[in-house]
Amino acid sequence: MVLIGEFFLAQDDESARQVRPRSSHDFPAVRCDGIYPDDAVQIWEARLTGAMSNLRDVVPLANDGFTVFAVPEPLCTALAAAGRDRLRATALVWAEAASEPGDPISPDDAVDLLERAAALAGSRTEMHLDLYCWYFAP
């Protein structure tokens, strides 16, 4: 299980590479502890766009369990444009798919995370930043 993770906005890949677990930064961010965000992003994109992009690693996953990836532009656009009902429906499908025996993701937590990630995606254009995610899964 992923112990910690975060969706965040950064100026570019180089800035995103500087983000690490247990280090502070000033980027707008949404915590995503307890999930595999790379899997979530692919499910969200498939539901919201009908397609699935390859994730672009900024820091490839290594033996230490840490990675940073760029959230695909089609998903960022879809998140920013999706209404509350569409986000809720997507989150509920994702929660069902992502839950494992003994380690469920509650529907309420799934909806909350997706709504907060969508708000972050919506603010990226006006701030001239890109959406990234890091996670640590030892």
mmCIF file of C-alpha atoms in Angstrom:
data_model
loop_
_atom_site.group_PDB
_atom_site.id
_atom_site.type_symbol
_atom_site.label_atom_id
_atom_site.label_comp_id
_atom_site.label_asym_id
_atom_site.label_seq_id
_atom_site.Cartn_x
_atom_site.Cartn_y
_atom_site.Cartn_z
ATOM 1 C CA MET A 1 0.000 0.000 0.000
ATOM 2 C CA VAL A 2 1.196 3.495 -0.790
ATOM 3 C CA LEU A 3 2.015 5.262 2.402
ATOM 4 C CA ILE A 4 2.174 8.812 1.120
ATOM 5 C CA GLY A 5 1.554 10.757 -2.061
ATOM 6 C CA GLU A 6 0.521 14.112 -3.400
ATOM 7 C CA PHE A 7 -0.818 15.770 -6.531
ATOM 8 C CA PHE A 8 0.884 19.135 -6.930
ATOM 9 C CA LEU A 9 1.410 22.011 -9.320
ATOM 10 C CA ALA A 10 4.920 22.961 -10.441
ATOM 11 C CA GLN A 11 6.500 25.200 -13.064
ATOM 12 C CA ASP A 12 8.246 22.403 -14.945
ATOM 13 C CA ASP A 13 9.783 18.943 -14.701
ATOM 14 C CA GLU A 14 12.926 20.268 -13.025
ATOM 15 C CA SER A 15 10.877 21.900 -10.272
ATOM 16 C CA ALA A 16 8.799 18.733 -9.909
ATOM 17 C CA ARG A 17 11.957 16.634 -9.475
ATOM 18 C CA GLN A 18 12.814 18.621 -6.339
ATOM 19 C CA VAL A 19 9.704 17.443 -4.474
ATOM 20 C CA ARG A 20 10.370 14.591 -2.074
ATOM 21 C CA PRO A 21 8.571 12.833 0.770
ATOM 22 C CA ARG A 22 8.954 14.552 4.114
ATOM 23 C CA SER A 23 10.229 17.753 2.518
ATOM 24 C CA SER A 24 8.251 20.950 2.456
ATOM 25 C CA HIS A 25 7.493 22.939 -0.664
ATOM 26 C CA ASP A 26 5.327 25.904 -1.616
ATOM 27 C CA PHE A 27 3.493 24.294 -4.529
ATOM 28 C CA PRO A 28 -0.318 24.033 -4.368
ATOM 29 C CA ALA A 29 -0.982 20.401 -3.487
ATOM 30 C CA VAL A 30 -3.552 17.751 -2.611
ATOM 31 C CA ARG A 31 -2.539 14.770 -0.469
ATOM 32 C CA CYS A 32 -3.384 11.323 -1.843
ATOM 33 C CA ASP A 33 -2.159 8.996 0.878
ATOM 34 C CA GLY A 34 -3.229 5.369 0.849
ATOM 35 C CA ILE A 35 -3.744 4.935 -2.904
ATOM 36 C CA TYR A 36 -1.774 4.152 -6.029
ATOM 37 C CA PRO A 37 -2.223 7.478 -7.829
ATOM 38 C CA ASP A 38 -0.819 6.220 -11.127
ATOM 39 C CA ASP A 39 -3.603 3.624 -11.265
ATOM 40 C CA ALA A 40 -6.171 6.225 -10.198
ATOM 41 C CA VAL A 41 -5.088 8.663 -12.914
ATOM 42 C CA GLN A 42 -5.510 6.021 -15.596
ATOM 43 C CA ILE A 43 -8.999 5.088 -14.397
ATOM 44 C CA TRP A 44 -10.013 8.737 -14.104
ATOM 45 C CA GLU A 45 -8.758 9.503 -17.595
ATOM 46 C CA ALA A 46 -10.490 6.493 -19.145
ATOM 47 C CA ARG A 47 -13.792 7.476 -17.513
ATOM 48 C CA LEU A 48 -13.549 11.207 -18.227
ATOM 49 C CA THR A 49 -12.018 11.191 -21.722
ATOM 50 C CA GLY A 50 -12.654 7.709 -23.101
ATOM 51 C CA ALA A 51 -8.908 7.268 -23.670
ATOM 52 C CA MET A 52 -5.836 6.474 -21.625
ATOM 53 C CA SER A 53 -2.492 8.230 -22.041
ATOM 54 C CA ASN A 54 0.855 6.769 -21.126
ATOM 55 C CA LEU A 55 2.136 8.354 -17.953
ATOM 56 C CA ARG A 56 5.331 10.346 -18.357
ATOM 57 C CA ASP A 57 7.807 9.724 -15.565
ATOM 58 C CA VAL A 58 9.669 12.734 -14.247
ATOM 59 C CA VAL A 59 11.414 10.612 -11.610
ATOM 60 C CA PRO A 60 11.135 6.951 -12.656
ATOM 61 C CA LEU A 61 10.047 4.472 -10.007
ATOM 62 C CA ALA A 62 13.161 2.875 -8.547
ATOM 63 C CA ASN A 63 13.901 0.283 -5.895
ATOM 64 C CA ASP A 64 13.351 2.908 -3.203
ATOM 65 C CA GLY A 65 9.636 3.054 -4.117
ATOM 66 C CA PHE A 66 9.584 6.762 -5.007
ATOM 67 C CA THR A 67 8.328 8.259 -8.269
ATOM 68 C CA VAL A 68 7.092 11.515 -9.771
ATOM 69 C CA PHE A 69 4.945 11.592 -12.905
ATOM 70 C CA ALA A 70 3.241 14.265 -14.986
ATOM 71 C CA VAL A 71 -0.538 14.045 -15.069
ATOM 72 C CA PRO A 72 -1.585 13.785 -18.754
ATOM 73 C CA GLU A 73 -2.890 16.979 -20.322
ATOM 74 C CA PRO A 74 -6.149 15.369 -21.574
ATOM 75 C CA LEU A 75 -6.964 14.355 -17.999
ATOM 76 C CA CYS A 76 -6.091 17.812 -16.641
ATOM 77 C CA THR A 77 -8.453 19.394 -19.149
ATOM 78 C CA ALA A 78 -11.212 16.866 -18.414
ATOM 79 C CA LEU A 79 -10.867 17.281 -14.644
ATOM 80 C CA ALA A 80 -11.074 21.054 -14.917
ATOM 81 C CA ALA A 81 -14.184 20.856 -17.128
ATOM 82 C CA ALA A 82 -16.054 18.046 -15.366
ATOM 83 C CA GLY A 83 -19.066 18.943 -13.299
ATOM 84 C CA ARG A 84 -19.664 17.671 -9.798
ATOM 85 C CA ASP A 85 -21.971 14.829 -10.923
ATOM 86 C CA ARG A 86 -19.461 13.540 -13.461
ATOM 87 C CA LEU A 87 -16.637 13.700 -10.918
ATOM 88 C CA ARG A 88 -18.760 11.847 -8.370
ATOM 89 C CA ALA A 89 -19.678 9.094 -10.835
ATOM 90 C CA THR A 90 -16.009 8.725 -11.833
ATOM 91 C CA ALA A 91 -14.875 8.624 -8.213
ATOM 92 C CA LEU A 92 -17.397 5.924 -7.313
ATOM 93 C CA VAL A 93 -16.289 3.707 -10.211
ATOM 94 C CA TRP A 94 -12.669 4.262 -9.229
ATOM 95 C CA ALA A 95 -13.326 3.490 -5.549
ATOM 96 C CA GLU A 96 -14.931 0.193 -6.465
ATOM 97 C CA ALA A 97 -12.083 -0.743 -8.805
ATOM 98 C CA ALA A 98 -9.328 0.364 -6.434
ATOM 99 C CA SER A 99 -10.611 -1.194 -3.228
ATOM 100 C CA GLU A 100 -8.915 -4.349 -2.114
ATOM 101 C CA PRO A 101 -10.091 -6.768 0.573
ATOM 102 C CA GLY A 102 -9.091 -5.363 3.932
ATOM 103 C CA ASP A 103 -8.001 -2.090 2.348
ATOM 104 C CA PRO A 104 -11.051 -0.320 0.934
ATOM 105 C CA ILE A 105 -11.282 3.235 -0.329
ATOM 106 C CA SER A 106 -14.516 4.732 0.880
ATOM 107 C CA PRO A 107 -16.771 6.312 -1.722
ATOM 108 C CA ASP A 108 -16.759 9.579 0.243
ATOM 109 C CA ASP A 109 -12.962 9.683 0.354
ATOM 110 C CA ALA A 110 -12.775 8.908 -3.370
ATOM 111 C CA VAL A 111 -15.196 11.718 -4.234
ATOM 112 C CA ASP A 112 -13.365 14.164 -1.961
ATOM 113 C CA LEU A 113 -9.972 13.372 -3.478
ATOM 114 C CA LEU A 114 -11.186 13.589 -7.063
ATOM 115 C CA GLU A 115 -12.978 16.897 -6.417
ATOM 116 C CA ARG A 116 -9.841 18.370 -4.818
ATOM 117 C CA ALA A 117 -7.641 17.079 -7.668
ATOM 118 C CA ALA A 118 -10.084 18.588 -10.180
ATOM 119 C CA ALA A 119 -9.903 21.963 -8.428
ATOM 120 C CA LEU A 120 -6.104 21.775 -8.569
ATOM 121 C CA ALA A 121 -6.243 20.913 -12.277
ATOM 122 C CA GLY A 122 -8.593 23.836 -12.842
ATOM 123 C CA SER A 123 -6.224 26.316 -11.216
ATOM 124 C CA ARG A 124 -3.129 25.221 -13.127
ATOM 125 C CA THR A 125 -3.876 27.215 -16.288
ATOM 126 C CA GLU A 126 -4.369 30.546 -14.539
ATOM 127 C CA MET A 127 -1.231 29.945 -12.478
ATOM 128 C CA HIS A 128 0.799 28.813 -15.543
ATOM 129 C CA LEU A 129 1.792 25.574 -13.820
ATOM 130 C CA ASP A 130 1.608 21.867 -14.683
ATOM 131 C CA LEU A 131 0.033 19.058 -12.659
ATOM 132 C CA TYR A 132 2.280 16.340 -11.273
ATOM 133 C CA CYS A 133 2.056 13.579 -8.718
ATOM 134 C CA TRP A 134 4.619 11.983 -6.462
ATOM 135 C CA TYR A 135 4.189 8.932 -4.321
ATOM 136 C CA PHE A 136 6.247 6.701 -2.115
ATOM 137 C CA ALA A 137 5.388 2.995 -1.950
ATOM 138 C CA PRO A 138 8.098 1.174 -0.055
#
